[in-house]
PDB file of C-alpha atoms in Angstrom:
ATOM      1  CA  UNK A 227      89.359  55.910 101.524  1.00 75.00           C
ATOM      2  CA  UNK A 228      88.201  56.598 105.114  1.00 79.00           C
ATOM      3  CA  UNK A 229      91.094  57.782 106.151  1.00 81.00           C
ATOM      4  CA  UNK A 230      91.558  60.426 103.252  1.00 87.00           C
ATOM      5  CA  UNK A 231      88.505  61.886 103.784  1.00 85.00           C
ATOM      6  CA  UNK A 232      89.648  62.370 107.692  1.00 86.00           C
ATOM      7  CA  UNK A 233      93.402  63.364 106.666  1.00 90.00           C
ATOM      8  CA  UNK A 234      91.392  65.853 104.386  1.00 92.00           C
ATOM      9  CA  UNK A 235      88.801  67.299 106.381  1.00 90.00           C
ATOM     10  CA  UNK A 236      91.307  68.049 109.431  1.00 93.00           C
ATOM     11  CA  UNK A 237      93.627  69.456 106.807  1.00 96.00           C
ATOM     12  CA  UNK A 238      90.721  72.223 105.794  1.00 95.00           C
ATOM     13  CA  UNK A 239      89.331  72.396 109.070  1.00 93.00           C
ATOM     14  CA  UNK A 240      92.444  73.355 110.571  1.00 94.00           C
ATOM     15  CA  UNK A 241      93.617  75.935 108.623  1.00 95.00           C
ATOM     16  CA  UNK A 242      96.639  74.254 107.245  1.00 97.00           C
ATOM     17  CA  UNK A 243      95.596  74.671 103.364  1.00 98.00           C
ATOM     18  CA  UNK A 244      95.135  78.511 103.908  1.00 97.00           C
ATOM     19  CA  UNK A 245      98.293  78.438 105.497  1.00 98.00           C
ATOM     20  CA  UNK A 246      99.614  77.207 102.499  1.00 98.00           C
ATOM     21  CA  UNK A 247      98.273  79.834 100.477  1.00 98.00           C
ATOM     22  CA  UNK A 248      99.226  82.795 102.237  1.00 98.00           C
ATOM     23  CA  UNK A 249     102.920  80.758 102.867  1.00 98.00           C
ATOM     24  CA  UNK A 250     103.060  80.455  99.089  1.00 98.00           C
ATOM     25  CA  UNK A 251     101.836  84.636  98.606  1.00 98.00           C
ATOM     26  CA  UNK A 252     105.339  85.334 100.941  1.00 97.00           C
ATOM     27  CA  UNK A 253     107.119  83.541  98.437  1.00 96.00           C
ATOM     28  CA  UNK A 254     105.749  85.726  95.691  1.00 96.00           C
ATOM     29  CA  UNK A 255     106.753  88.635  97.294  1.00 96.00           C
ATOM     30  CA  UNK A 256     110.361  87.413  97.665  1.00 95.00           C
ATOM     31  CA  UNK A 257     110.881  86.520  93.706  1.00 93.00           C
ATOM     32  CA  UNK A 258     109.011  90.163  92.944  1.00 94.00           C
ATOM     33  CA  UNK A 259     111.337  91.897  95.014  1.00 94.00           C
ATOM     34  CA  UNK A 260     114.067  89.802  94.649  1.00 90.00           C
ATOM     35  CA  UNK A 261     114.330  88.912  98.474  1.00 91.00           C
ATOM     36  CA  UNK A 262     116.611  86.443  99.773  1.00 86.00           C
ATOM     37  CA  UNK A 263     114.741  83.310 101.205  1.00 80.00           C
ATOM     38  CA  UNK A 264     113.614  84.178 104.866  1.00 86.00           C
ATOM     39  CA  UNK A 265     112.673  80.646 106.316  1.00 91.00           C
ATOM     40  CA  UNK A 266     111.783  82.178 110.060  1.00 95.00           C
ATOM     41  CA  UNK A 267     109.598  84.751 108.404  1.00 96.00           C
ATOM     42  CA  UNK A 268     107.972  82.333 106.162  1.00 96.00           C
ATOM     43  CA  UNK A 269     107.070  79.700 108.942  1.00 97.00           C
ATOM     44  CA  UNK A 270     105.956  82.150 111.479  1.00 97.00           C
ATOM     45  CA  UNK A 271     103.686  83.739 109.033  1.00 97.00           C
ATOM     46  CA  UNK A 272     102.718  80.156 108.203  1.00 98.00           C
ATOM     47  CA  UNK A 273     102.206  79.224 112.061  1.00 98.00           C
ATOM     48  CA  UNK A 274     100.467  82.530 112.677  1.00 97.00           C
ATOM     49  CA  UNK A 275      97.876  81.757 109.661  1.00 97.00           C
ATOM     50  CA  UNK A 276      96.623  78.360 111.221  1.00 97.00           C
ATOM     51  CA  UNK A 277      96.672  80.384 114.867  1.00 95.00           C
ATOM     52  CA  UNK A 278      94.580  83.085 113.921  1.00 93.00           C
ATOM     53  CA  UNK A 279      92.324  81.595 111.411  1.00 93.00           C
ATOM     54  CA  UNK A 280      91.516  78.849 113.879  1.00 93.00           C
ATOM     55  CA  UNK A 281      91.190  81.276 116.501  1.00 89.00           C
ATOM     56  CA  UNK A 282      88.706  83.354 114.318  1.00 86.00           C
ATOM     57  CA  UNK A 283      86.685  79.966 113.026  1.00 85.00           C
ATOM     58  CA  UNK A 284      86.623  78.440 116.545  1.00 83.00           C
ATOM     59  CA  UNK A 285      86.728  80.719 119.651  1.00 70.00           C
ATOM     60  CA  UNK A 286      83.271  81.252 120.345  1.00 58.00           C
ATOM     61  CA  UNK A 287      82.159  77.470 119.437  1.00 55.00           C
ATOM     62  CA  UNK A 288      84.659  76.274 122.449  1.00 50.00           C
ATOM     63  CA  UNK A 289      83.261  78.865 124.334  1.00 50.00           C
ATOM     64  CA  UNK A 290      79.471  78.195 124.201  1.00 44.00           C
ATOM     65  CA  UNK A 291      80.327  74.370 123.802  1.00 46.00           C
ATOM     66  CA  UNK A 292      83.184  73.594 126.298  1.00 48.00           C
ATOM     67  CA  UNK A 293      82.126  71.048 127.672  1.00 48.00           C
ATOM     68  CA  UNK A 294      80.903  68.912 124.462  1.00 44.00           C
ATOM     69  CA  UNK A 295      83.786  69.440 122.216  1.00 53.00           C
ATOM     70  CA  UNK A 296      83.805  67.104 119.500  1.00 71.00           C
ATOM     71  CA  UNK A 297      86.413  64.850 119.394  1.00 75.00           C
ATOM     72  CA  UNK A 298      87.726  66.980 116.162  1.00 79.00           C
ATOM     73  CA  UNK A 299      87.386  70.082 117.516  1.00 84.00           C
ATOM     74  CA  UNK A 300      89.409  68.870 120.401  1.00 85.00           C
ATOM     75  CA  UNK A 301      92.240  67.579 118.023  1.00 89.00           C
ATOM     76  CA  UNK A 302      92.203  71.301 115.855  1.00 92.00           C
ATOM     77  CA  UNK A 303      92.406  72.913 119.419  1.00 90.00           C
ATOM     78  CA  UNK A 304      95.302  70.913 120.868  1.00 93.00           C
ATOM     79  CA  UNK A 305      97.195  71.276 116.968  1.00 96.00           C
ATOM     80  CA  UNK A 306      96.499  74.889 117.050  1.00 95.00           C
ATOM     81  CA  UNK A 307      98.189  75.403 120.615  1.00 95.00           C
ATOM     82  CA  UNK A 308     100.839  73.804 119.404  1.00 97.00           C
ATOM     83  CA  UNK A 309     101.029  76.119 115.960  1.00 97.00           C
ATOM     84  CA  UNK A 310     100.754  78.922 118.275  1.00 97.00           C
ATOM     85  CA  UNK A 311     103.936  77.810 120.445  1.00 98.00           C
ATOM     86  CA  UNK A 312     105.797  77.497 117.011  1.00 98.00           C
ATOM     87  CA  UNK A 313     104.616  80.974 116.412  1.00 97.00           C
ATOM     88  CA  UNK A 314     106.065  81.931 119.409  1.00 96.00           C
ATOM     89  CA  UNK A 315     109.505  80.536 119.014  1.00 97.00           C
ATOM     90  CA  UNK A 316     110.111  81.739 115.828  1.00 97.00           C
ATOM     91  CA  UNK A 317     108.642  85.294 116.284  1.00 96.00           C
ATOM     92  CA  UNK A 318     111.869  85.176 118.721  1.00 94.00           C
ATOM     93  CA  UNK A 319     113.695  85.036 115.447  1.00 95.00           C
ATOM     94  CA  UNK A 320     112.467  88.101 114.076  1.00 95.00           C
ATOM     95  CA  UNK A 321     113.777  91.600 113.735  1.00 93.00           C
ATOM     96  CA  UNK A 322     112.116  93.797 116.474  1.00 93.00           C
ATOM     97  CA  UNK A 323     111.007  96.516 113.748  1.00 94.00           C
ATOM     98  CA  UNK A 324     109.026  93.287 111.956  1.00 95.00           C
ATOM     99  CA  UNK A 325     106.793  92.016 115.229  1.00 95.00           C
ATOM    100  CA  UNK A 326     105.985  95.933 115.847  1.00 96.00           C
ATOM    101  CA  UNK A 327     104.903  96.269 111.960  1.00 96.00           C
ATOM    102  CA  UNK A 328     102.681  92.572 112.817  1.00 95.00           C
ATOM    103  CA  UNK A 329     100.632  94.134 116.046  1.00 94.00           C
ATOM    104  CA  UNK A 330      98.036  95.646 114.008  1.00 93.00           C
ATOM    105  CA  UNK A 331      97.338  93.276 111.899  1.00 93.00           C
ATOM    106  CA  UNK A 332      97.480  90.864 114.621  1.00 91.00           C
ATOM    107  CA  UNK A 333      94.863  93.086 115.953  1.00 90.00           C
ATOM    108  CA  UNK A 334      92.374  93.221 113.556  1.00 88.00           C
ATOM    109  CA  UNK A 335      92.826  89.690 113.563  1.00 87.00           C
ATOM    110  CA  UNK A 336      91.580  89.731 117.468  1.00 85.00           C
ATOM    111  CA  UNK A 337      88.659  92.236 116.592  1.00 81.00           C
ATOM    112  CA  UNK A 338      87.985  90.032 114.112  1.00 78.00           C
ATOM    113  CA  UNK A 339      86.713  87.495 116.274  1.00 75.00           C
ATOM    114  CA  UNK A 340      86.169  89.394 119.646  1.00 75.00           C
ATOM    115  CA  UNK A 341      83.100  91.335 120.313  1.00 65.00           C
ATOM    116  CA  UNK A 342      83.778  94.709 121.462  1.00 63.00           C
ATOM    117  CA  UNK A 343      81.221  97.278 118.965  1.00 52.00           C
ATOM    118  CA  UNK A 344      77.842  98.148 119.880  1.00 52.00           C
ATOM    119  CA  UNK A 345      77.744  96.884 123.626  1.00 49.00           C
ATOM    120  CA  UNK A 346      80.488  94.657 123.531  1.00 49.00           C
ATOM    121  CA  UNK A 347      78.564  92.313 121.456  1.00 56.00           C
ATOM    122  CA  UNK A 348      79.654  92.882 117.816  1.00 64.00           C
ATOM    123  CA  UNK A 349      82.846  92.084 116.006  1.00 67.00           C
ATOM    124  CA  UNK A 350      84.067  93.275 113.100  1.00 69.00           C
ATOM    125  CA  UNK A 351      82.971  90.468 110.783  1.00 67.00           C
ATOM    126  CA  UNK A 352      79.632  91.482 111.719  1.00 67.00           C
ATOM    127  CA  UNK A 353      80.168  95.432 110.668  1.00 69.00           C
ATOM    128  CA  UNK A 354      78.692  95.611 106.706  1.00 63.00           C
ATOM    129  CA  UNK A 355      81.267  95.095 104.008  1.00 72.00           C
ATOM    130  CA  UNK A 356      84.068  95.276 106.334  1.00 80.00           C
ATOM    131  CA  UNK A 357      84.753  91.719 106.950  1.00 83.00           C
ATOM    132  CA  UNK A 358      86.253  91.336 103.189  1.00 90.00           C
ATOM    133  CA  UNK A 359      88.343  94.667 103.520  1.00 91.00           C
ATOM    134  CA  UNK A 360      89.480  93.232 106.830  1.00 90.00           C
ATOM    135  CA  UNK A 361      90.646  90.096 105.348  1.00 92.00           C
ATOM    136  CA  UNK A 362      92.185  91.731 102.816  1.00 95.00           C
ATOM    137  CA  UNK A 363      94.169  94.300 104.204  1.00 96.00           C
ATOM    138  CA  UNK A 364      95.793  91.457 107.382  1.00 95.00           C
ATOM    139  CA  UNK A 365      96.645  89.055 103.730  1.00 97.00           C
ATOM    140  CA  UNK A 366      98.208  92.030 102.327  1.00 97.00           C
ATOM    141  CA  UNK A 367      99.944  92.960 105.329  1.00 97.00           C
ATOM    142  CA  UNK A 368     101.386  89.934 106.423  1.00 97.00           C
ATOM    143  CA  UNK A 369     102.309  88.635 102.690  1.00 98.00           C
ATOM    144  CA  UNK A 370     103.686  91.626 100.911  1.00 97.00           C
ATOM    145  CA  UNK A 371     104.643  94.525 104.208  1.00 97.00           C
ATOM    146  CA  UNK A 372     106.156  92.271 106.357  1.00 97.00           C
ATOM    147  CA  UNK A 373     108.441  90.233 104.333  1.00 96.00           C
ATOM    148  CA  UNK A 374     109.455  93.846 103.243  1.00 96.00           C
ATOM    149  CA  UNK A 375     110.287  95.584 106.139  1.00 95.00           C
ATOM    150  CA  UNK A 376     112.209  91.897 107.172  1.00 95.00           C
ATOM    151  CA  UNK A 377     114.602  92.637 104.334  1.00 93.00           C
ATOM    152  CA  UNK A 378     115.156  96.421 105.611  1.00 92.00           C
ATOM    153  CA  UNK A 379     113.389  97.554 101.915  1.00 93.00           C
ATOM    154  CA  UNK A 380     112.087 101.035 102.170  1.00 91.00           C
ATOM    155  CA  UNK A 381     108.529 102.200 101.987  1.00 92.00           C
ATOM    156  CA  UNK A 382     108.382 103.008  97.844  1.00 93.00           C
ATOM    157  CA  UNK A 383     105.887 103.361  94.798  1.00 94.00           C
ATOM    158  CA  UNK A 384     106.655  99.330  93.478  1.00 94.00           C
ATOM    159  CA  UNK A 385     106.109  97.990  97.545  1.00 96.00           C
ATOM    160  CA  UNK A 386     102.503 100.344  97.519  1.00 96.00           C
ATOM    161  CA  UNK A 387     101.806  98.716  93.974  1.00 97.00           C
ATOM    162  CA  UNK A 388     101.961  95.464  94.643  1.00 97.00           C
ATOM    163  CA  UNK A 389     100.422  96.061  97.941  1.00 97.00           C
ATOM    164  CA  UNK A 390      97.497  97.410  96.097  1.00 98.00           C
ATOM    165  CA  UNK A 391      97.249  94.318  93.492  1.00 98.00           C
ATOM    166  CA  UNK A 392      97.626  91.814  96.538  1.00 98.00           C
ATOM    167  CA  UNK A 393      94.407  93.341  98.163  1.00 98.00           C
ATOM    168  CA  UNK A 394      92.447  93.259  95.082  1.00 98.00           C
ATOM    169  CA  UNK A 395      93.232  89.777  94.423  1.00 98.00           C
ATOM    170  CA  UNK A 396      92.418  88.248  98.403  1.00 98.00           C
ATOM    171  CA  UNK A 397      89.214  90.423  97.714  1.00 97.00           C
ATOM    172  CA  UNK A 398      88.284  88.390  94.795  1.00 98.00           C
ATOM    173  CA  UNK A 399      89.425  84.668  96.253  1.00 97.00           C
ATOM    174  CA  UNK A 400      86.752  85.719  99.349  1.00 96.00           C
ATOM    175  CA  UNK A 401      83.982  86.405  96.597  1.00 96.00           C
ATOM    176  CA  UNK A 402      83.362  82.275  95.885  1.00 96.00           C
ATOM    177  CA  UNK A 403      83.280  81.643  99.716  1.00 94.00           C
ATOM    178  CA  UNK A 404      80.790  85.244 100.514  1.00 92.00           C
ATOM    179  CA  UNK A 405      78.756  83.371  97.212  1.00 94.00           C
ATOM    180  CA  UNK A 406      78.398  80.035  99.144  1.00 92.00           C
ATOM    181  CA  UNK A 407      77.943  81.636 102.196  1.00 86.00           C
ATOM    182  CA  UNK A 408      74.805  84.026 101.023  1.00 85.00           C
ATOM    183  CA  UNK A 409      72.610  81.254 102.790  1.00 78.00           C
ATOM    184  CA  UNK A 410      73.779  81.360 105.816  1.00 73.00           C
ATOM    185  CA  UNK A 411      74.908  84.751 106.913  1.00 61.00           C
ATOM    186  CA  UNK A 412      72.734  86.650 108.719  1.00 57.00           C
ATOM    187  CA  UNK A 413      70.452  89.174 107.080  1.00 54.00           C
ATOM    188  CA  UNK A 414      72.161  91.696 109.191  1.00 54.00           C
ATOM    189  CA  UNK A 415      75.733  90.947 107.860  1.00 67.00           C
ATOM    190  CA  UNK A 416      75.814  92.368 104.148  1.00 73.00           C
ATOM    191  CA  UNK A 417      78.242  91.047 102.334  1.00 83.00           C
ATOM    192  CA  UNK A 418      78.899  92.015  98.805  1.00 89.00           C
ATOM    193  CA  UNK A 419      76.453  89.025  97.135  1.00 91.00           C
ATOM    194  CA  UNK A 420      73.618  89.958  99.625  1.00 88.00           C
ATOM    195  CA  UNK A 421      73.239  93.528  98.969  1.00 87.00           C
ATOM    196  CA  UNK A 422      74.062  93.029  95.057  1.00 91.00           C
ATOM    197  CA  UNK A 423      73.362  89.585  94.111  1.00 92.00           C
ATOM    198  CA  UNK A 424      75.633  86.849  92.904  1.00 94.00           C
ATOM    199  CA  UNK A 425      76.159  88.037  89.198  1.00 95.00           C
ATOM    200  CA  UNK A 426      77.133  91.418  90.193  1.00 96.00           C
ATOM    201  CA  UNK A 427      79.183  90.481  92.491  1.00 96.00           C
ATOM    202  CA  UNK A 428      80.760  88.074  89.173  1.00 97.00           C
ATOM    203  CA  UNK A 429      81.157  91.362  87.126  1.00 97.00           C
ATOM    204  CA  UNK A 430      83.151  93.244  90.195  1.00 97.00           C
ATOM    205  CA  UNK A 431      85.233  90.828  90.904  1.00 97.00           C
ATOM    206  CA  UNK A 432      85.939  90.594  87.192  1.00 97.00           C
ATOM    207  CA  UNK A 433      86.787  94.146  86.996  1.00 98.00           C
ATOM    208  CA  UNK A 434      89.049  93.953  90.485  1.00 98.00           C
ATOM    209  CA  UNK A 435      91.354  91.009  88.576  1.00 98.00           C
ATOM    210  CA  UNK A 436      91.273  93.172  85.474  1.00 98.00           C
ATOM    211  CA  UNK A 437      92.406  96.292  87.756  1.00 98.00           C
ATOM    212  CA  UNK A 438      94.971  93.302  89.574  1.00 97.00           C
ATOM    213  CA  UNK A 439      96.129  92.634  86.171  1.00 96.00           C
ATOM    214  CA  UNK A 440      96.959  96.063  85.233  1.00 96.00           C
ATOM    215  CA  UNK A 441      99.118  96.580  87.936  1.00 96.00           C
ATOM    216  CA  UNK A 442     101.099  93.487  87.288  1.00 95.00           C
ATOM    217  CA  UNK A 443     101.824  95.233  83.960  1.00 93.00           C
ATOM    218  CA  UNK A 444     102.844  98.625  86.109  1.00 93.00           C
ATOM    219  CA  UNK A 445     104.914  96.768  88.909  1.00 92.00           C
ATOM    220  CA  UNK A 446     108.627  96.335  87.684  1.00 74.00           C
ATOM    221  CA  UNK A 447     108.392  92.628  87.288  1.00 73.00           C
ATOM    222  CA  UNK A 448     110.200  90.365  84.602  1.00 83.00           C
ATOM    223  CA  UNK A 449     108.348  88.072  81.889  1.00 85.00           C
ATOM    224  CA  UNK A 450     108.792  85.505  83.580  1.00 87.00           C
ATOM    225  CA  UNK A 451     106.559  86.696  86.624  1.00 91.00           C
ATOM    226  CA  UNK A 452     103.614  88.157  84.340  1.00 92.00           C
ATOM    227  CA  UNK A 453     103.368  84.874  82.065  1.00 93.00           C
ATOM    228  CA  UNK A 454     102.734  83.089  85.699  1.00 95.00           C
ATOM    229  CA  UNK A 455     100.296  85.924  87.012  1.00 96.00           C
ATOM    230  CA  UNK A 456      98.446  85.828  83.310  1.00 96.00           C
ATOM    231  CA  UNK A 457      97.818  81.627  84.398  1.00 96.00           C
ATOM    232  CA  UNK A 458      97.135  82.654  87.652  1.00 97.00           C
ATOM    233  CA  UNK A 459      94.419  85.543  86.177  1.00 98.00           C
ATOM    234  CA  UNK A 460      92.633  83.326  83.873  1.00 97.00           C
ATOM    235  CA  UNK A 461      92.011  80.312  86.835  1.00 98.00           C
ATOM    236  CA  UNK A 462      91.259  83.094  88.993  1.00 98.00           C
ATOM    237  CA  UNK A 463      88.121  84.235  86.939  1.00 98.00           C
ATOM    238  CA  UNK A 464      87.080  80.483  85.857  1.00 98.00           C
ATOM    239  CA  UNK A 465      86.921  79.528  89.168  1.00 98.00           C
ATOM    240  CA  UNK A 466      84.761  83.067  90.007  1.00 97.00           C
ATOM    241  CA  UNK A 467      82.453  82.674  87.384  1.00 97.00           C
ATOM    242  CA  UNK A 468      81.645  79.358  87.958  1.00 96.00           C
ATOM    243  CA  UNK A 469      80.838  79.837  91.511  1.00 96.00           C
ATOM    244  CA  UNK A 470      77.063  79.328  92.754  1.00 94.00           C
ATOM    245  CA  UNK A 471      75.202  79.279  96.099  1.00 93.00           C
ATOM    246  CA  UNK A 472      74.880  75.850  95.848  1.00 92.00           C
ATOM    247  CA  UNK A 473      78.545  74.397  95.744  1.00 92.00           C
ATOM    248  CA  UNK A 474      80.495  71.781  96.310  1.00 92.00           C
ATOM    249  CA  UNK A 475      81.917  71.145  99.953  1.00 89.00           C
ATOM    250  CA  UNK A 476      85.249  71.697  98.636  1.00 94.00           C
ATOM    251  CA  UNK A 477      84.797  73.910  95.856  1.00 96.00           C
ATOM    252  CA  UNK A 478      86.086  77.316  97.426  1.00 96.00           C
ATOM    253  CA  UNK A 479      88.064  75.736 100.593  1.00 95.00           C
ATOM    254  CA  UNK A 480      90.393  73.726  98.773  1.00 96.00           C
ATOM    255  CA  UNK A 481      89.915  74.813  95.319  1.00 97.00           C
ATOM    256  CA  UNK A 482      89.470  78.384  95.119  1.00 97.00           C
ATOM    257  CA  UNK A 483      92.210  78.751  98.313  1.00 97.00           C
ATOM    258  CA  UNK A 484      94.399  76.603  95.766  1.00 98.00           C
ATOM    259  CA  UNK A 485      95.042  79.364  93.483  1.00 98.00           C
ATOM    260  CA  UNK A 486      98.340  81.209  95.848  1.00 98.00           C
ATOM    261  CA  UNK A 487      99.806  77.972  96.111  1.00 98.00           C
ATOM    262  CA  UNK A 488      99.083  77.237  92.046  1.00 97.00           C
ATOM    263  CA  UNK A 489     100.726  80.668  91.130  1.00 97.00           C
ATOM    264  CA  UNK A 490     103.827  80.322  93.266  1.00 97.00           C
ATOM    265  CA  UNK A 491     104.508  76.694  91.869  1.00 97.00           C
ATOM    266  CA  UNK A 492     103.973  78.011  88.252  1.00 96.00           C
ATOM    267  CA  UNK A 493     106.460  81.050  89.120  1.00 94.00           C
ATOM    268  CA  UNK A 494     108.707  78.744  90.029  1.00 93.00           C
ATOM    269  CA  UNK A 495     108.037  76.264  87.328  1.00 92.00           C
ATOM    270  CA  UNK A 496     108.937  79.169  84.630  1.00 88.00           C
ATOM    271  CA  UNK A 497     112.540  80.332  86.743  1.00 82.00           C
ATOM    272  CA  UNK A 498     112.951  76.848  86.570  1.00 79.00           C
ATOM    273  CA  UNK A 499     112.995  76.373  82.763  1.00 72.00           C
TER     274      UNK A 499
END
C-alpha cells in the first residue's frame, strides 16, 4: 500500500498524468480531422508536457533550495532531464515547419515560469487573469495546431473551430484547481475565483462548456464523436460543480486532469463498437 501511494504521488508530481491528458487531446484531434496516427508527434508532445510542466512547477524551488533537494525532488529532476532528452530526439523527427509553429508556445511556456515583467521579477502567472488564458492557449496550441500543421492541413474555419472549443474546455478543467488554489495564491494574483467567488466562477464555467458544446455541434464531426463529447460534457460539469476550496488531495490532479484521457478512451470505445 506504501508503495502505491509513492508510485502515485511521483506519477502526479511529475507531470506524467497531465502528460497523459494532453497526449490523449492529440489523439482527439487526429479522429476529428481524420489524421493518420503520428507516433513522433504524439510522444514529443507527450515528453515536452512533463518537461515544461516540471520546469514551470519546479525551477525556482531548485533554485532557492539547491542544496536541500528532497530526495523526490531529486528523482522528478533527474526523470525530467531525461524526458527532456527524449524531447530532443524526437523533435529531430519532426517537420521543420512544425518545431517553428512550437517556439511560441514553447515560449510562453518559459515566461511562464521566468521572471522578466516589472523589474525582472514577475512572470506571467503572476500578471491578473492571464495565467488561465496562458494555459489555455499553449494546450490549444500544442493539441489541436500542431498536429495540424504536422499533417500539412491548411489554416481553415473547422481547424479555428475546434481550436476555439479546445480553449474553452482547458479553461474550464483549470477552474477546480484556481478553486482549490483560492487559499493559497497570493492576494496579488487574481484569478477568476478570487475576484468573483467560487459560485460564479461555477456558473462561467458552466456557460464556457455550454459555448464548448455548441461548437461540437458546428464542427463537422460524426455521431460517433458528439455522443463521446456529450459523456465527456456532462463529467466535465459534475466534476466543476462539485468542486470546493477545501478538496481532496487528488480531487482536481488526478481526477479532474482525468477527463482528456476519459474522452479519448470513450471515442475510441464508440469507433470500436
Amino acid at each position: 500500500m506504501k508503495f502505491l501511494k509513492i508510485f502515485i504521488n511521483f506519477y502526479l508530481n511529475a507531470s506524467i498524468h497531465v502528460a497523459l491528458a494532453v497526449f490523449s487531446l492529440v489523439k482527439i484531434t487526429e479522429q476529428y480531422f481524420e489524421l493518420s496516427l503520428h507516433q513522433n508527434l504524439s510522444i514529443f508532445i507527450f515528453f515536452s508536457t512533463i518537461t515544461g510542466y516540471n520546469f514551470v512547477k519546479y525551477a525556482g524551488v531548485a533554485k532557492l533550495h539547491h542544496r536541500s533537494l528532497t530526495n523526490n525532488l531529486k528523482v522528478i529532476q533527474v526523470f525530467s532531464f531525461f524526458c527532456f532528452l527524449a524531447m530532443c530526439f524526437y523533435a529531430f523527427k519532426l517537420q521543420k515547419e512544425t518545431l517553428l509553429f512550437t517556439l511560441p508556445f514553447l515560449l510562453l511556456t518559459f515566461l511562464y515560469a521566468v521572471p522578466f515583467l516589472s523589474g525582472f521579477d514577475k512572470t506571467l502567472r503572476e500578471v491578473s487573469y492571464l495565467k488561465i488564458v496562458v494555459v489555455a492557449i499553449v494546450w490549444a496550441g500544442f493539441t489541436v495546431l500542431i498536429p495540424c500543421v504536422e499533417a500539412g492541413i491548411q489554416f481553415n474555419f473547422k481547424l479555428f473551430l475546434v481550436m476555439l472549443q479546445r480553449f474553452l474546455i482547458v479553461v474550464v478543467l483549470i477552474l477546480p484547481f484556481d478553486i482549490r488554489d483560492v487559499k493559497y495564491d497570493a492576494i496579488s494574483l487574481q484569478t477568476i475565483p478570487k475576484k468573483i467567488g467560487v459560485e460564479k466562477t461555477k456558473r462561467v464555467g458552466l456557460t464556457l462548456m455550454i459555448l464548448a458544446l455548441i461548437l461540437e455541434y458546428a464542427i463537422n464531426v460524426n455521431g460517433i464523436s458528439k455522443n463521446a463529447f456529450m459523456i465527456f460534457f456532462f463529467l466535465v460539469i459534475i466534476l466543476l460543480m462539485r468542486s470546493k476550496i477545501n478538496q481532496s488531495k487528488y480531487y482536481s490532479s488526478f481526477w479532474v486532469e482525468s477527463l482528456p484521457i476519459i474522452w479519448w478512451l470513450f471515442l475510441l470505445g464508440f469507433r470500436n463498437l
